Amino acid sequence: MHDPHLHPGLRRRGFLAAAGGTAAALTLTACGGGPADRAGADNGGKPRRGGRLRAAFAGGGAAETLDPHLSNLFADAARAKALFDKLADFGSDMTPRPRLATRWEPNAALDRWTVTLRDAVFHDGRPVTAEDVLFSYRRIADPEKTYRAKASLEPVDLDASRATGARTVEFRLKRPTAEFPNILASFGAYIVPEDTGKFDKPVGSGPFRFVSFAPGRSALFRRNDAYWGGAPHLDELEFVVANEESARAGALLGGQVEYAHELNPATARAHEGKGRIEIVRLRNSAMQGFVMKTDRPPFDDPRVREAFFLIADRKELVDGALSGAGEIGNDLFGKGYAHYAAGLPQRTQDLDRARHLLRQAGAGDLRVTLDTSPVAAGFTEAAGIFRDQAKKAGVTIDVRTGNKDSYWKDILDSGTLASYRSGAMPIESHISQRLLTDSTTNATHWRHKDFDALYQRLQSTKDLSERNGLYERMQRRLHAEGGFLVWGFADWIVGTGRRVRGVAPDAPANTLDWARFDTVWLA
């Protein structure tokens, strides 16, 4: 079972190796003496045109596809971004930025939005039209399919939505939705040409054109000189599959690739500042924490939840479980993102207060099971550290290690306390997907009609300052008595060769500038 809470690839799959193991999975095209080697000097730091960049990602085996609506892994998302465009994408603060759409305008009731498209063309020369947009969204929303962005498009009435011109779409919504632009930037909501049925030779509007694809092994793309955002600097972009972190790091150190995705903190520490490779830390890429089921003992008592908030030594958890590659959390999702309640006081460990609250709740000798799994980096380590912290407050935690293939499904409704993480998404999406009574991935079972009403009021509020006030009000409540114990935010670590320039250092995974190879060049 894949982690439904993490956007494309922000869950680890246990990295299936291709037949023959890691060595077979890392299939590289020989480039000795090729364009990449002739890219030349840095030219004073100015972008240089030419060369092939080889990027190593963990892959998904022979079942991989270039269908952008099926993107689940990081490799899928990076390939989709190279070939296709969305109407919008998220900046580093998780606010939507225009891509194929140049503007979006609501009516007074916030239940109709008019989206205007830019003048862009697909790789076969056809213009990108409103009909392509509607076709793409209707394909994603197919009730018989399980495409990535399907849940995100739920507020849109696609039967009633229509093209009002060659490059204008009127989206009719099922209810007022002030944060509608987030839908346009949804993970996996790529625009494909109308009537596209298969993706063996995909045609998109992205910065690179398709050349070849061997599922589970490699993909080769070439610069799209007609790209609306300006032609990429690179001649070619090659994705290669290396499922093990050691294989990705080794290929980078050996000069077989110029970009290695998802390195571990130990690798980063060993090579950072040593001159052989460059380390890029993508801050705030993954929330780390525990979920407490608020609808059952002992966590149906808010005093017990507050006690657990106070048991956590967040710095010890970040240092121990993340090897220091991250920053502490404050029991709220979205640190550094738009609408985050940064003004709330940072919660710190207070074992005396925790013991007092537990005694008040009649849980002075509490024993609880913590579900965890090697499904994600740091999970089992964090569980052990928190178990030892809880012991100091008189709480006995039994750590239970689950199957990583079924972990996310198992913890959604069963158990009482579990390890958890999440990738980048707008705070509004986090609320709508995980904290409303009818949310489909409500792991904390936080179900409060007055909280739901605040969310509906937020979506019906046009004034941004008023919406910010509602966001803060909801987060104050969650900080005081919610079920997410958010102890940290992990860095995502990327390694590059010394000749690589233009990799954004401030782009959490799956945001606009993450894996954005159209702006990268070889010095």
Coordinates of C-alpha atoms in Angstrom, one line a residue:
M1 CA 0.0 0.0 0.0
H2 CA 1.4 3.4 -0.9
D3 CA 1.3 6.3 1.5
P4 CA -1.8 8.3 0.5
H5 CA -0.8 11.2 2.6
L6 CA 2.3 12.1 0.6
H7 CA 2.3 13.7 -2.8
P8 CA 4.1 12.2 -5.7
G9 CA 7.0 10.3 -4.3
L10 CA 7.1 11.8 -0.9
R11 CA 6.6 8.3 0.4
R12 CA 9.3 5.7 0.2
R13 CA 8.4 2.5 -1.5
G14 CA 11.1 0.3 -0.1
F15 CA 12.5 1.0 -3.6
L16 CA 11.9 -2.0 -5.8
A17 CA 15.0 -3.0 -7.6
A18 CA 14.9 -3.9 -11.3
A19 CA 15.7 -7.5 -12.3
G20 CA 19.3 -8.2 -11.5
G21 CA 19.4 -5.8 -8.5
T22 CA 20.8 -2.3 -8.1
A23 CA 23.5 -2.7 -10.7
A24 CA 20.9 -3.6 -13.4
A25 CA 18.6 -0.8 -12.2
L26 CA 21.2 1.9 -12.8
T27 CA 21.3 1.9 -16.6
L28 CA 23.3 4.8 -18.0
T29 CA 23.8 6.1 -21.6
A30 CA 27.5 6.5 -22.3
C31 CA 28.4 10.2 -22.6
G32 CA 32.1 10.1 -22.8
G33 CA 33.2 12.9 -25.2
G34 CA 29.6 13.8 -25.8
P35 CA 27.9 17.2 -25.5
A36 CA 27.9 17.2 -21.7
D37 CA 31.7 17.0 -21.7
R38 CA 32.1 19.8 -24.2
A39 CA 29.8 22.2 -22.3
G40 CA 32.9 24.3 -21.5
A41 CA 33.7 26.8 -18.8
D42 CA 31.3 28.6 -16.5
N43 CA 31.5 31.8 -18.5
G44 CA 31.3 34.0 -15.5
G45 CA 28.4 32.2 -13.9
K46 CA 26.0 32.9 -16.8
P47 CA 23.9 29.9 -18.0
R48 CA 25.5 27.9 -20.8
R49 CA 23.6 26.1 -23.5
G50 CA 24.3 22.4 -24.3
G51 CA 25.0 19.1 -22.8
R52 CA 23.1 16.2 -21.3
L53 CA 22.3 16.0 -17.6
R54 CA 21.8 12.6 -16.1
A55 CA 19.6 12.5 -13.1
A56 CA 19.3 9.4 -10.8
F57 CA 16.0 8.7 -9.0
A58 CA 14.5 5.8 -7.2
G59 CA 12.0 4.1 -9.6
G60 CA 9.0 1.9 -9.7
G61 CA 10.2 -1.1 -11.8
A62 CA 8.7 -2.4 -15.0
A63 CA 5.3 -0.9 -14.2
E64 CA 6.4 2.7 -14.6
T65 CA 4.5 4.9 -17.0
L66 CA 4.8 8.3 -18.5
D67 CA 1.0 9.0 -18.0
P68 CA 1.3 12.2 -15.9
H69 CA -2.0 11.6 -14.2
L70 CA -0.7 8.4 -12.6
S71 CA 2.4 10.1 -11.0
N72 CA 3.1 8.6 -7.6
L73 CA 6.9 8.5 -7.2
F74 CA 9.4 11.3 -7.3
A75 CA 10.7 9.9 -10.6
D76 CA 7.2 10.0 -12.0
A77 CA 6.7 13.6 -10.9
A78 CA 10.0 14.8 -12.2
R79 CA 9.5 13.1 -15.6
A80 CA 6.0 14.5 -15.8
K81 CA 7.2 18.0 -15.0
A82 CA 9.7 17.8 -17.9
L83 CA 7.2 16.8 -20.5
F84 CA 3.9 18.5 -19.3
D85 CA 2.6 21.6 -17.7
K86 CA -0.1 22.3 -15.1
L87 CA -2.3 25.4 -15.1
A88 CA -0.5 26.5 -11.9
D89 CA 2.2 25.2 -9.6
F90 CA 3.1 25.8 -6.0
G91 CA 5.9 28.2 -5.0
S92 CA 8.1 27.4 -2.0
D93 CA 5.5 28.9 0.3
M94 CA 2.8 26.7 -1.2
T95 CA 0.9 29.6 -2.9
P96 CA -0.1 28.9 -6.5
R97 CA 1.9 30.5 -9.3
P98 CA 0.7 30.8 -12.9
R99 CA 1.9 28.3 -15.4
L100 CA -0.3 27.5 -18.4
A101 CA -2.9 29.8 -16.8
T102 CA -2.1 33.5 -16.9
R103 CA -4.9 34.5 -14.5
W104 CA -7.9 33.2 -12.6
E105 CA -10.9 35.4 -11.6
P106 CA -13.9 34.5 -9.4
N107 CA -17.4 35.7 -9.4
A108 CA -18.8 37.4 -6.3
A109 CA -20.1 34.2 -4.9
L110 CA -16.7 32.4 -5.4
D111 CA -18.5 29.4 -7.1
R112 CA -17.5 30.3 -10.6
W113 CA -13.9 31.0 -11.7
T114 CA -12.8 32.1 -15.2
V115 CA -9.3 30.9 -16.1
T116 CA -7.4 32.4 -19.0
L117 CA -4.7 30.4 -20.8
R118 CA -1.4 31.6 -22.1
D119 CA -0.4 31.2 -25.8
A120 CA 1.3 27.8 -25.6
V121 CA 1.7 24.9 -28.0
F122 CA 2.1 21.1 -27.5
H123 CA 5.2 19.4 -28.9
D124 CA 3.3 18.5 -32.1
G125 CA 2.6 22.1 -32.8
R126 CA -1.1 22.2 -31.7
P127 CA -2.1 25.1 -29.5
V128 CA -3.1 24.4 -25.9
T129 CA -6.8 25.1 -25.7
A130 CA -9.6 25.3 -23.2
E131 CA -10.9 22.0 -24.5
D132 CA -7.6 20.3 -23.7
V133 CA -7.9 21.6 -20.1
L134 CA -11.5 20.2 -19.8
F135 CA -10.5 16.9 -21.4
S136 CA -7.6 16.5 -19.0
Y137 CA -9.6 17.3 -15.9
R138 CA -12.5 15.1 -16.9
R139 CA -10.0 12.3 -17.5
I140 CA -8.5 12.7 -14.1
A141 CA -12.0 12.7 -12.5
D142 CA -13.1 9.5 -14.2
P143 CA -15.1 7.6 -11.6
E144 CA -13.7 4.3 -12.9
K145 CA -10.1 5.4 -12.4
T146 CA -7.8 6.4 -9.5
Y147 CA -5.8 9.2 -10.9
R148 CA -3.6 11.2 -8.5
A149 CA -5.4 14.5 -8.6
K150 CA -8.9 13.1 -8.6
A151 CA -9.7 14.0 -5.0
S152 CA -8.3 17.5 -5.5
L153 CA -10.7 18.2 -8.3
E154 CA -13.8 17.1 -6.3
P155 CA -15.1 20.7 -5.7
V156 CA -15.3 21.2 -9.5
D157 CA -18.6 20.4 -11.4
L158 CA -16.8 19.3 -14.6
D159 CA -20.1 18.5 -16.3
A160 CA -21.2 22.2 -16.0
S161 CA -17.8 23.7 -16.6
R162 CA -17.3 24.9 -20.2
A163 CA -14.9 26.6 -22.6
T164 CA -16.0 30.2 -23.2
G165 CA -13.3 30.8 -25.8
A166 CA -10.3 29.1 -27.3
R167 CA -8.2 30.0 -24.3
T168 CA -10.8 30.7 -21.5
V169 CA -12.4 28.1 -19.2
E170 CA -15.3 28.8 -16.9
F171 CA -15.1 26.4 -14.0
R172 CA -18.4 25.9 -12.1
L173 CA -17.9 24.7 -8.6
K174 CA -20.2 22.7 -6.3
R175 CA -19.8 25.3 -3.5
P176 CA -17.9 28.6 -2.8
T177 CA -14.1 27.9 -3.0
A178 CA -11.9 30.9 -2.2
E179 CA -8.8 28.7 -2.5
F180 CA -9.7 27.4 -5.9
P181 CA -6.3 28.3 -7.4
N182 CA -4.9 25.5 -5.2
I183 CA -6.9 23.1 -7.3
L184 CA -5.2 24.3 -10.5
A185 CA -1.8 23.5 -8.9
S186 CA -2.8 20.1 -7.6
F187 CA -0.2 17.4 -7.7
G188 CA -0.8 15.4 -10.9
A189 CA -3.2 17.9 -12.6
Y190 CA -1.3 18.0 -15.8
I191 CA -2.8 19.2 -19.1
V192 CA -2.6 16.7 -22.0
P193 CA -3.9 17.1 -25.6
E194 CA -7.6 16.4 -26.1
D195 CA -8.4 12.7 -26.8
T196 CA -5.0 11.5 -25.6
G197 CA -5.4 7.8 -25.0
K198 CA -1.9 6.4 -24.4
F199 CA 1.5 7.6 -23.4
D200 CA 4.0 5.4 -25.2
K201 CA 5.2 8.5 -27.1
P202 CA 3.8 11.3 -24.9
V203 CA 3.0 14.7 -26.3
G204 CA 3.0 17.5 -23.8
S205 CA 3.6 21.3 -23.6
G206 CA 6.6 21.0 -21.2
P207 CA 10.2 22.2 -21.6
F208 CA 11.4 18.8 -22.9
R209 CA 10.2 16.5 -25.7
F210 CA 10.0 12.7 -25.5
V211 CA 12.8 10.7 -27.1
S212 CA 12.8 7.2 -25.4
F213 CA 11.6 5.4 -22.3
A214 CA 12.6 2.0 -20.8
P215 CA 10.3 1.5 -17.7
G216 CA 12.3 0.9 -14.5
R217 CA 15.5 1.8 -16.2
S218 CA 15.8 5.2 -18.1
A219 CA 14.1 7.9 -20.0
L220 CA 15.6 10.4 -22.5
F221 CA 14.1 13.8 -23.3
R222 CA 15.4 16.6 -25.6
R223 CA 15.0 20.3 -25.4
N224 CA 11.8 21.9 -26.6
D225 CA 12.9 25.0 -28.4
A226 CA 9.3 26.2 -28.7
Y227 CA 8.6 26.1 -24.9
W228 CA 6.5 29.0 -23.8
G229 CA 8.8 29.6 -20.8
G230 CA 11.9 29.7 -22.9
A231 CA 14.0 26.8 -24.2
P232 CA 15.9 24.9 -21.6
H233 CA 19.7 25.4 -21.4
L234 CA 20.3 21.6 -21.6
D235 CA 20.3 19.8 -25.0
E236 CA 19.1 16.6 -23.3
L237 CA 17.8 15.3 -20.0
E238 CA 18.2 11.7 -19.0
F239 CA 16.5 10.1 -16.0
V240 CA 18.1 6.9 -14.8
V241 CA 16.8 4.5 -12.1
A242 CA 18.9 3.7 -9.1
N243 CA 16.7 2.3 -6.3
E244 CA 19.3 2.2 -3.5
E245 CA 20.6 5.4 -2.0
S246 CA 24.1 4.0 -2.1
A247 CA 23.8 3.5 -5.9
R248 CA 22.7 7.0 -6.5
A249 CA 25.4 8.5 -4.3
G250 CA 28.0 6.2 -5.9
A251 CA 26.9 7.1 -9.4
L252 CA 27.2 10.8 -8.6
L253 CA 30.6 10.5 -6.9
G254 CA 31.8 8.4 -9.9
G255 CA 30.7 10.9 -12.5
Q256 CA 28.0 8.6 -14.0
V257 CA 25.3 11.1 -13.2
E258 CA 25.2 14.8 -12.5
Y259 CA 22.1 14.9 -10.2
A260 CA 21.2 12.4 -7.4
H261 CA 17.8 12.7 -5.8
E262 CA 17.1 11.8 -2.1
L263 CA 20.4 11.3 -0.4
N264 CA 20.5 10.5 3.3
P265 CA 21.9 12.8 6.0
A266 CA 25.0 10.6 6.5
T267 CA 26.0 10.9 2.9
A268 CA 25.4 14.7 3.0
R269 CA 27.6 15.0 6.1
A270 CA 30.4 12.9 4.6
H271 CA 30.6 15.0 1.4
E272 CA 29.3 18.5 2.2
G273 CA 31.9 21.1 1.6
K274 CA 34.6 18.6 0.5
G275 CA 34.6 19.7 -3.1
R276 CA 33.7 16.5 -4.9
I277 CA 30.0 17.1 -5.1
E278 CA 27.5 19.7 -4.0
I279 CA 24.8 19.1 -1.4
V280 CA 21.5 20.9 -1.7
R281 CA 19.1 20.8 1.3
L282 CA 15.5 21.4 0.4
R283 CA 14.1 22.7 3.7
N284 CA 10.6 22.0 5.0
S285 CA 10.0 19.1 2.6
A286 CA 8.4 16.6 4.9
M287 CA 6.5 17.0 8.2
Q288 CA 7.4 14.4 10.8
G289 CA 5.2 13.5 13.7
F290 CA 2.8 11.2 15.5
V291 CA -0.9 10.9 15.1
M292 CA -3.2 10.4 18.2
K293 CA -6.7 9.0 17.6
T294 CA -8.9 11.7 19.2
D295 CA -12.0 9.5 19.2
R296 CA -10.9 6.7 21.5
P297 CA -9.1 6.2 24.8
P298 CA -6.7 7.5 26.0
F299 CA -6.6 10.3 23.4
D300 CA -10.3 11.2 23.5
D301 CA -9.2 13.2 26.6
P302 CA -7.6 16.5 25.5
R303 CA -5.5 16.5 28.7
V304 CA -3.8 13.3 27.5
R305 CA -3.1 14.8 24.1
E306 CA -1.6 17.9 25.7
A307 CA 0.5 15.8 28.0
F308 CA 1.9 14.0 24.9
F309 CA 2.7 17.3 23.3
L310 CA 4.7 18.2 26.4
I311 CA 6.5 14.9 26.6
A312 CA 8.2 15.5 23.3
D313 CA 11.7 16.8 23.2
R314 CA 11.6 18.0 19.6
K315 CA 15.3 18.8 19.3
E316 CA 16.3 15.3 20.5
L317 CA 13.9 13.8 17.9
V318 CA 15.2 15.9 15.0
D319 CA 18.8 15.2 16.0
G320 CA 18.3 11.5 16.6
A321 CA 15.6 10.4 14.0
L322 CA 16.7 12.9 11.2
S323 CA 20.4 13.0 12.0
G324 CA 19.9 16.7 12.5
A325 CA 18.7 17.2 8.9
G326 CA 15.6 19.3 9.7
E327 CA 14.1 21.7 12.1
I328 CA 11.8 21.4 15.1
G329 CA 8.0 21.6 14.7
N330 CA 5.2 23.1 16.8
D331 CA 2.4 20.6 16.5
L332 CA 1.1 22.3 13.3
F333 CA 1.5 21.4 9.7
G334 CA 3.1 23.8 7.2
K335 CA 5.9 25.6 8.8
G336 CA 7.1 28.3 6.4
Y337 CA 4.1 28.0 4.2
A338 CA 1.4 30.7 3.5
H339 CA -1.1 31.0 6.4
Y340 CA 1.0 29.2 8.9
A341 CA 0.4 30.5 12.5
A342 CA 4.0 31.4 13.2
G343 CA 3.0 33.6 16.1
L344 CA 2.0 30.8 18.4
P345 CA 4.5 30.1 21.2
Q346 CA 6.9 27.2 20.5
R347 CA 6.0 24.3 22.6
T348 CA 8.8 22.7 24.7
Q349 CA 9.2 19.7 26.8
D350 CA 7.6 20.0 30.3
L351 CA 7.5 16.6 32.0
D352 CA 6.1 18.0 35.3
R353 CA 3.2 19.5 33.5
A354 CA 2.7 16.3 31.5
R355 CA 2.6 14.2 34.6
H356 CA 0.1 16.6 36.2
L357 CA -2.2 16.4 33.2
L358 CA -2.1 12.6 33.1
R359 CA -3.0 12.4 36.8
Q360 CA -5.9 14.8 36.2
A361 CA -7.1 12.5 33.4
G362 CA -6.8 9.4 35.6
A363 CA -4.0 8.1 33.4
G364 CA -1.1 8.4 35.8
D365 CA 0.2 4.9 34.9
L366 CA -0.7 5.0 31.2
R367 CA 0.4 2.3 28.8
V368 CA -0.1 2.8 25.0
T369 CA 1.0 1.1 21.8
L370 CA 2.9 3.2 19.2
D371 CA 2.6 1.8 15.7
T372 CA 5.5 2.5 13.4
S373 CA 7.2 1.0 10.4
P374 CA 10.4 1.3 8.2
V375 CA 8.1 2.7 5.5
A376 CA 9.7 6.1 5.9
A377 CA 13.2 7.3 7.0
G378 CA 13.4 8.1 10.7
F379 CA 10.1 6.4 11.7
T380 CA 11.5 3.6 13.8
E381 CA 14.2 5.8 15.3
A382 CA 11.7 8.4 16.3
A383 CA 9.5 5.8 17.9
G384 CA 12.3 4.5 20.1
I385 CA 13.3 8.0 21.1
F386 CA 9.8 9.0 22.0
R387 CA 9.3 5.8 24.0
D388 CA 12.3 6.8 26.1
Q389 CA 11.0 10.3 26.5
A390 CA 7.6 9.1 27.6
K391 CA 9.1 6.8 30.3
K392 CA 10.4 10.0 32.1
A393 CA 6.8 11.1 32.4
G394 CA 5.6 7.7 33.8
V395 CA 4.1 6.6 30.4
T396 CA 4.9 3.1 29.1
I397 CA 5.0 3.0 25.3
D398 CA 5.1 -0.4 23.5
V399 CA 6.5 0.1 20.0
R400 CA 4.8 -2.1 17.4
T401 CA 6.5 -2.4 13.9
G402 CA 4.1 -2.9 11.1
N403 CA 4.3 -4.0 7.4
K404 CA 5.6 -1.1 5.3
D405 CA 3.5 -2.3 2.3
S406 CA 0.2 -1.9 4.3
Y407 CA 1.2 0.6 6.9
W408 CA -0.7 3.7 5.7
K409 CA -3.9 1.7 5.3
D410 CA -3.4 0.0 8.6
I411 CA -3.0 3.1 10.7
L412 CA -5.8 5.1 9.1
D413 CA -8.5 3.7 11.4
S414 CA -6.8 1.2 13.7
G415 CA -4.6 1.7 16.7
T416 CA -4.4 4.8 18.9
L417 CA -0.9 6.3 18.3
A418 CA 1.3 6.0 15.1
S419 CA 4.3 7.5 13.3
Y420 CA 3.3 9.8 10.5
R421 CA 4.7 12.2 7.9
S422 CA 3.5 14.3 5.1
G423 CA 4.9 16.1 2.1
A424 CA 4.4 19.6 1.0
M425 CA 0.9 20.9 0.3
P426 CA -1.1 24.0 1.1
I427 CA -2.3 24.3 4.7
E428 CA -5.8 24.5 3.2
S429 CA -5.3 21.1 1.5
H430 CA -4.0 19.6 4.8
I431 CA -7.2 20.8 6.5
S432 CA -9.6 19.6 3.8
Q433 CA -8.0 16.2 3.3
R434 CA -7.2 15.3 7.0
L435 CA -9.2 17.4 9.5
L436 CA -12.8 17.7 8.4
T437 CA -15.5 15.2 9.5
D438 CA -15.7 13.7 6.1
S439 CA -12.0 13.9 5.1
T440 CA -10.9 10.6 3.5
T441 CA -7.5 10.5 5.2
N442 CA -8.4 11.8 8.6
A443 CA -5.8 9.7 10.6
T444 CA -6.4 11.6 13.9
H445 CA -10.2 11.2 13.6
W446 CA -10.6 14.9 14.4
R447 CA -14.3 15.4 13.7
H448 CA -15.9 18.6 14.9
K449 CA -18.8 20.3 13.2
D450 CA -17.8 23.8 14.4
F451 CA -14.3 23.2 12.9
D452 CA -15.9 22.1 9.6
A453 CA -18.0 25.3 9.7
L454 CA -14.9 27.5 10.1
Y455 CA -13.4 25.8 7.0
Q456 CA -16.6 26.4 5.0
R457 CA -16.6 30.0 6.2
L458 CA -12.9 30.3 5.1
Q459 CA -13.8 29.1 1.6
S460 CA -16.6 31.6 1.4
T461 CA -14.5 34.5 2.4
K462 CA -13.0 36.6 -0.4
D463 CA -11.0 39.0 1.7
L464 CA -7.5 37.5 2.3
S465 CA -6.9 39.2 5.6
E466 CA -10.2 37.8 6.9
R467 CA -9.2 34.3 5.6
N468 CA -5.8 34.6 7.4
G469 CA -7.7 35.3 10.6
L470 CA -9.8 32.1 10.1
Y471 CA -6.6 30.1 9.4
E472 CA -5.1 31.3 12.6
R473 CA -8.2 30.6 14.6
M474 CA -8.3 27.0 13.3
Q475 CA -4.6 26.5 13.9
R476 CA -4.8 27.8 17.5
R477 CA -7.4 25.2 18.2
L478 CA -5.3 22.4 16.6
H479 CA -2.2 23.6 18.5
A480 CA -4.1 23.4 21.8
E481 CA -6.0 20.2 21.4
G482 CA -5.5 18.6 18.0
G483 CA -4.3 15.0 17.3
F484 CA -1.1 15.8 15.3
L485 CA 2.1 15.8 17.4
V486 CA 4.3 17.5 14.9
W487 CA 7.9 17.3 16.2
G488 CA 9.9 18.2 13.1
F489 CA 10.3 19.1 9.4
A490 CA 12.8 17.1 7.5
D491 CA 15.2 18.4 4.8
W492 CA 15.1 16.6 1.5
I493 CA 18.7 16.2 0.3
V494 CA 19.8 16.4 -3.3
G495 CA 23.4 15.9 -4.6
T496 CA 24.8 17.4 -7.8
G497 CA 28.0 17.3 -9.7
R498 CA 30.3 20.3 -9.4
R499 CA 29.5 21.5 -13.0
V500 CA 25.7 21.7 -12.3
R501 CA 24.2 25.1 -11.9
G502 CA 20.7 26.5 -11.4
V503 CA 19.3 23.9 -8.8
A504 CA 17.0 25.9 -6.6
P505 CA 18.0 25.6 -2.9
D506 CA 14.7 26.9 -1.5
A507 CA 12.2 24.6 -3.2
P508 CA 10.5 21.9 -1.0
A509 CA 10.0 18.7 -2.8
N510 CA 7.1 18.8 -5.3
T511 CA 7.0 22.6 -5.6
L512 CA 7.5 24.5 -8.8
D513 CA 11.3 24.8 -8.6
W514 CA 11.9 21.3 -7.4
A515 CA 13.4 19.0 -10.1
R516 CA 13.0 21.9 -12.5
F517 CA 15.6 20.9 -15.1
D518 CA 14.6 23.6 -17.7
T519 CA 16.5 26.1 -15.5
V520 CA 19.6 24.0 -14.9
W521 CA 22.8 24.1 -16.9
L522 CA 26.2 22.6 -17.0
A523 CA 29.1 24.9 -16.4

